Every structure is written in C-alpha cells, then in structure tokens.
mmCIF file of C-alpha atoms in Angstrom:
data_model
loop_
_atom_site.group_PDB
_atom_site.id
_atom_site.type_symbol
_atom_site.label_atom_id
_atom_site.label_comp_id
_atom_site.label_asym_id
_atom_site.label_seq_id
_atom_site.Cartn_x
_atom_site.Cartn_y
_atom_site.Cartn_z
ATOM 1 C CA MET A 35 199.045 107.294 79.459
ATOM 2 C CA VAL A 36 198.327 104.316 81.706
ATOM 3 C CA HIS A 37 200.458 104.037 84.805
ATOM 4 C CA GLU A 38 201.591 100.679 86.039
ATOM 5 C CA GLY A 39 199.255 99.384 88.701
ATOM 6 C CA SER A 40 196.216 101.324 87.508
ATOM 7 C CA ASP A 41 193.364 99.901 85.494
ATOM 8 C CA PRO A 42 192.813 101.071 81.932
ATOM 9 C CA PRO A 43 189.637 103.171 81.493
ATOM 10 C CA GLU A 44 187.750 100.331 79.779
ATOM 11 C CA SER A 45 188.416 98.019 82.767
ATOM 12 C CA LYS A 46 186.992 100.621 85.137
ATOM 13 C CA ALA A 47 183.894 100.929 82.959
ATOM 14 C CA ALA A 48 183.475 97.153 82.870
ATOM 15 C CA ALA A 49 183.893 96.934 86.648
ATOM 16 C CA ALA A 50 181.311 99.685 87.131
ATOM 17 C CA GLY A 51 178.854 97.798 84.887
ATOM 18 C CA GLU A 52 179.093 94.719 87.101
ATOM 19 C CA ASP A 53 177.345 96.558 89.921
ATOM 20 C CA GLU A 54 174.526 97.877 87.751
ATOM 21 C CA PRO A 55 171.390 95.774 88.043
ATOM 22 C CA ASP A 56 170.184 93.986 84.936
ATOM 23 C CA PRO A 57 166.441 94.787 84.592
ATOM 24 C CA GLU A 58 165.741 91.540 82.708
ATOM 25 C CA ALA A 59 167.532 89.440 85.342
ATOM 26 C CA GLU A 60 165.653 91.256 88.109
ATOM 27 C CA LEU A 61 162.315 90.667 86.373
ATOM 28 C CA LEU A 62 163.106 86.973 86.005
ATOM 29 C CA GLY A 63 164.150 86.849 89.653
ATOM 30 C CA ARG A 64 160.820 88.352 90.755
ATOM 31 C CA ARG A 65 158.939 85.798 88.671
ATOM 32 C CA ILE A 66 160.906 82.901 90.156
ATOM 33 C CA GLU A 67 160.411 84.249 93.689
ATOM 34 C CA TYR A 68 156.676 84.463 92.964
ATOM 35 C CA LEU A 69 156.683 80.748 92.161
ATOM 36 C CA PHE A 70 158.467 79.961 95.424
ATOM 37 C CA THR A 71 155.849 82.032 97.256
ATOM 38 C CA TYR A 72 152.710 80.664 95.603
ATOM 39 C CA VAL A 73 153.533 77.097 94.527
ATOM 40 C CA GLN A 74 153.614 75.261 97.829
ATOM 41 C CA PRO A 75 152.236 71.732 97.539
ATOM 42 C CA LEU A 76 154.155 70.832 100.708
ATOM 43 C CA GLY A 77 152.268 73.520 102.631
ATOM 44 C CA ARG A 78 155.434 75.585 102.819
ATOM 45 C CA ARG A 79 157.987 77.210 100.570
ATOM 46 C CA PHE A 80 160.322 74.876 98.673
ATOM 47 C CA THR A 81 163.988 75.088 99.568
ATOM 48 C CA LEU A 82 166.472 75.728 96.784
ATOM 49 C CA GLN A 83 167.844 72.215 97.308
ATOM 50 C CA GLU A 84 164.369 70.656 96.971
ATOM 51 C CA VAL A 85 163.867 72.403 93.633
ATOM 52 C CA VAL A 86 167.291 71.331 92.352
ATOM 53 C CA ASP A 87 166.686 67.742 93.530
ATOM 54 C CA GLY A 88 163.196 67.684 91.980
ATOM 55 C CA ILE A 89 164.578 68.888 88.670
ATOM 56 C CA LYS A 90 167.333 66.241 88.792
ATOM 57 C CA GLU A 91 164.804 63.488 89.513
ATOM 58 C CA ALA A 92 162.609 64.477 86.577
ATOM 59 C CA ALA A 93 165.486 65.246 84.205
ATOM 60 C CA GLY A 94 166.025 63.400 81.004
ATOM 61 C CA PRO A 95 169.510 62.788 79.617
ATOM 62 C CA ASN A 96 169.527 66.025 77.606
ATOM 63 C CA ASP A 97 167.731 68.264 80.119
ATOM 64 C CA ALA A 98 169.408 71.299 81.636
ATOM 65 C CA LYS A 99 171.111 70.858 84.990
ATOM 66 C CA LEU A 100 170.754 73.417 87.744
ATOM 67 C CA SER A 101 172.804 73.968 90.889
ATOM 68 C CA VAL A 102 171.647 75.559 94.127
ATOM 69 C CA GLY A 103 174.013 78.478 93.529
ATOM 70 C CA ARG A 104 172.716 79.096 90.033
ATOM 71 C CA LEU A 105 169.079 78.855 91.185
ATOM 72 C CA TRP A 106 169.813 81.304 94.008
ATOM 73 C CA ALA A 107 171.386 83.746 91.528
ATOM 74 C CA LEU A 108 168.396 83.436 89.180
ATOM 75 C CA ALA A 109 165.876 83.956 92.004
ATOM 76 C CA LYS A 110 167.766 87.003 93.282
ATOM 77 C CA GLY A 111 167.956 88.581 89.818
ATOM 78 C CA LYS A 112 171.718 88.272 89.666
ATOM 79 C CA ALA A 113 172.060 85.802 86.786
ATOM 80 C CA PRO A 114 171.506 87.235 83.318
ATOM 81 C CA ASN A 115 170.668 85.188 80.244
ATOM 82 C CA PRO A 116 169.592 81.769 81.512
ATOM 83 C CA THR A 117 169.266 79.118 78.838
ATOM 84 C CA VAL A 118 165.884 78.117 77.472
ATOM 85 C CA GLY A 119 166.579 74.670 78.919
ATOM 86 C CA THR A 120 166.999 76.127 82.400
ATOM 87 C CA LEU A 121 163.725 78.039 82.131
ATOM 88 C CA ARG A 122 161.976 74.967 80.750
ATOM 89 C CA VAL A 123 163.012 72.707 83.656
ATOM 90 C CA LEU A 124 162.059 75.408 86.169
ATOM 91 C CA GLY A 125 158.659 75.741 84.500
ATOM 92 C CA GLU A 126 158.144 71.989 84.539
ATOM 93 C CA PHE A 127 159.037 71.764 88.211
ATOM 94 C CA PHE A 128 156.678 74.567 89.243
ATOM 95 C CA GLY A 129 153.946 73.561 86.788
ATOM 96 C CA VAL A 130 154.005 76.743 84.699
ATOM 97 C CA PRO A 131 154.563 77.170 80.963
ATOM 98 C CA LEU A 132 157.940 78.310 79.656
ATOM 99 C CA ALA A 133 156.246 81.487 78.433
ATOM 100 C CA TYR A 134 155.604 82.493 82.074
ATOM 101 C CA PHE A 135 159.222 83.612 82.314
ATOM 102 C CA ILE A 136 159.285 85.703 79.133
ATOM 103 C CA ASP A 137 155.767 86.812 78.212
ATOM 104 C CA ASP A 138 154.127 89.479 80.387
ATOM 105 C CA GLU A 139 150.568 88.427 79.463
ATOM 106 C CA VAL A 140 151.206 84.766 80.268
ATOM 107 C CA GLU A 141 152.962 85.755 83.507
ATOM 108 C CA ALA A 142 150.005 87.921 84.563
ATOM 109 C CA ARG A 143 147.487 85.151 83.849
ATOM 110 C CA VAL A 144 149.511 82.435 85.600
ATOM 111 C CA SER A 145 150.269 84.681 88.587
ATOM 112 C CA ALA A 146 146.588 85.477 89.000
ATOM 113 C CA GLN A 147 145.720 81.776 88.891
ATOM 114 C CA LEU A 148 148.393 80.921 91.470
ATOM 115 C CA ALA A 149 147.252 83.719 93.786
ATOM 116 C CA LEU A 150 143.643 82.533 93.509
ATOM 117 C CA VAL A 151 144.597 78.945 94.365
ATOM 118 C CA ALA A 152 146.621 80.173 97.352
ATOM 119 C CA ALA A 153 143.741 82.332 98.558
ATOM 120 C CA MET A 154 141.291 79.454 98.216
ATOM 121 C CA ARG A 155 143.676 77.176 100.094
ATOM 122 C CA ALA A 156 144.082 79.730 102.903
ATOM 123 C CA ASN A 157 140.323 80.321 103.025
ATOM 124 C CA ASP A 158 139.649 76.564 103.281
ATOM 125 C CA VAL A 159 141.986 76.298 106.239
ATOM 126 C CA ARG A 160 140.353 79.236 107.996
ATOM 127 C CA SER A 161 136.809 78.072 107.342
ATOM 128 C CA VAL A 162 137.539 74.524 108.533
ATOM 129 C CA ALA A 163 139.161 75.908 111.692
ATOM 130 C CA LEU A 164 136.167 78.156 112.384
ATOM 131 C CA ARG A 165 133.731 75.307 111.806
ATOM 132 C CA ALA A 166 135.801 73.023 114.025
ATOM 133 C CA ALA A 167 135.824 75.599 116.807
ATOM 134 C CA ALA A 168 132.068 76.072 116.560
ATOM 135 C CA VAL A 169 131.328 72.347 116.536
ATOM 136 C CA ALA A 170 133.805 71.605 119.318
ATOM 137 C CA THR A 171 132.011 73.975 121.672
ATOM 138 C CA MET A 172 128.700 72.199 121.067
ATOM 139 C CA SER A 173 129.371 68.650 122.245
ATOM 140 C CA ALA A 174 131.763 65.749 122.621
ATOM 141 C CA GLN A 175 130.156 64.236 119.511
ATOM 142 C CA GLY A 176 131.103 67.401 117.635
ATOM 143 C CA VAL A 177 134.730 66.968 118.640
ATOM 144 C CA ASP A 178 134.675 63.387 117.350
ATOM 145 C CA ALA A 179 133.118 64.564 114.077
ATOM 146 C CA VAL A 180 135.809 67.194 113.589
ATOM 147 C CA ARG A 181 138.519 64.672 114.410
ATOM 148 C CA SER A 182 137.213 62.231 111.796
ATOM 149 C CA ILE A 183 136.992 64.981 109.144
ATOM 150 C CA ILE A 184 140.586 65.991 109.792
ATOM 151 C CA GLU A 185 141.796 62.386 109.651
ATOM 152 C CA ARG A 186 140.009 61.859 106.335
ATOM 153 C CA ALA A 187 141.507 65.076 104.974
ATOM 154 C CA ARG A 188 145.000 63.921 105.929
ATOM 155 C CA SER A 189 144.579 60.721 103.942
ATOM 156 C CA VAL A 190 143.670 62.620 100.754
ATOM 157 C CA PRO A 191 146.825 63.482 98.752
ATOM 158 C CA SER A 192 147.206 67.160 97.941
ATOM 159 C CA ALA A 193 146.524 68.083 94.351
ATOM 160 C CA PRO A 194 149.418 69.202 92.148
ATOM 161 C CA PRO A 195 149.374 72.783 90.871
ATOM 162 C CA VAL A 196 146.738 73.294 88.187
ATOM 163 C CA PRO A 197 148.430 74.022 84.857
ATOM 164 C CA PRO A 198 147.159 77.190 83.184
ATOM 165 C CA THR A 199 144.646 76.778 80.419
ATOM 166 C CA ALA A 200 145.433 77.964 76.939
#
C-alpha cells in the first residue's frame, strides 16, 4: 500500500539510478577532456564558449548545435547518449575522427599522436629557451640574434592539429 506523500517503489529506484554514474558517459567525458588538454593551438586550453562558438562558425545548416551547458555535461561524463551529429562536430572542431569517441583502438592511436605533438611542442619551447639563455650570456650580438629568431617565430602561424593517418 502506498501512502499519500510517499514515492512509489519504482520512483525511488529511478531516483537512485540518477546518481549512479554511467560508465559510457564517463568514458566519453574523459576522451573530451583529453582533447581539451592536448589540442591547444592557442597555446592554452580552449574555453567551453570558444568550442561552442567555433562549432557554430563552422556549422552547416543541418549540423548539430551545442550549448555550453551540454558541452560541460559531456566533458564531465554527465550526459549519456550524445547524438552522432554532436560527436561529429566535436571531432571536426578538435581535428579528430568521429571514431575517436567510440572506438578504443582509434582513441588510443589519436591520443598517442596528440601527446607526442604536445611533448614536441613543450620540448621546442624548452630547447629554444635554453639556447637563448646560452647565447644571451655570450654577447650583445647573441641577444640580437635571439630577438630576431623570436620575432620571426611570432610571424609564423601555428599549424593546425595534424589529423590522424588511416
């Protein structure tokens, strides 16, 4: 017998299920967070708004739309069952194939490539800084040489993420 004011047993079960994590949503969230961490053509992590705006700018008339709230929920593993369209536009924005989100082998390969690019980028920065420090201690001409190298490097646009090879 159900008393007035109390929830039926099936409502309590449904409410309890809301708090249980969805392993698939959490896996997708980790993969999206990985992209935020390793795809940084601006030299820093994208904001949620930048991703949403970038997707809007590139969107065709039939492409999936994405809000900041929905992207946050996906990245935190709190949004189950995104549409294929949503995953496709996310993949296009970050420069990864749609399969990255659903295929473990593709995800592993793409993640390794992104980590390698990030490591190379970080190593380049360190090696240039060390060279600059060494040259700067040698002479005033060395300082001018370093300055000109840095100015030339600033004028070169950064390369977009390298799409994975098949």
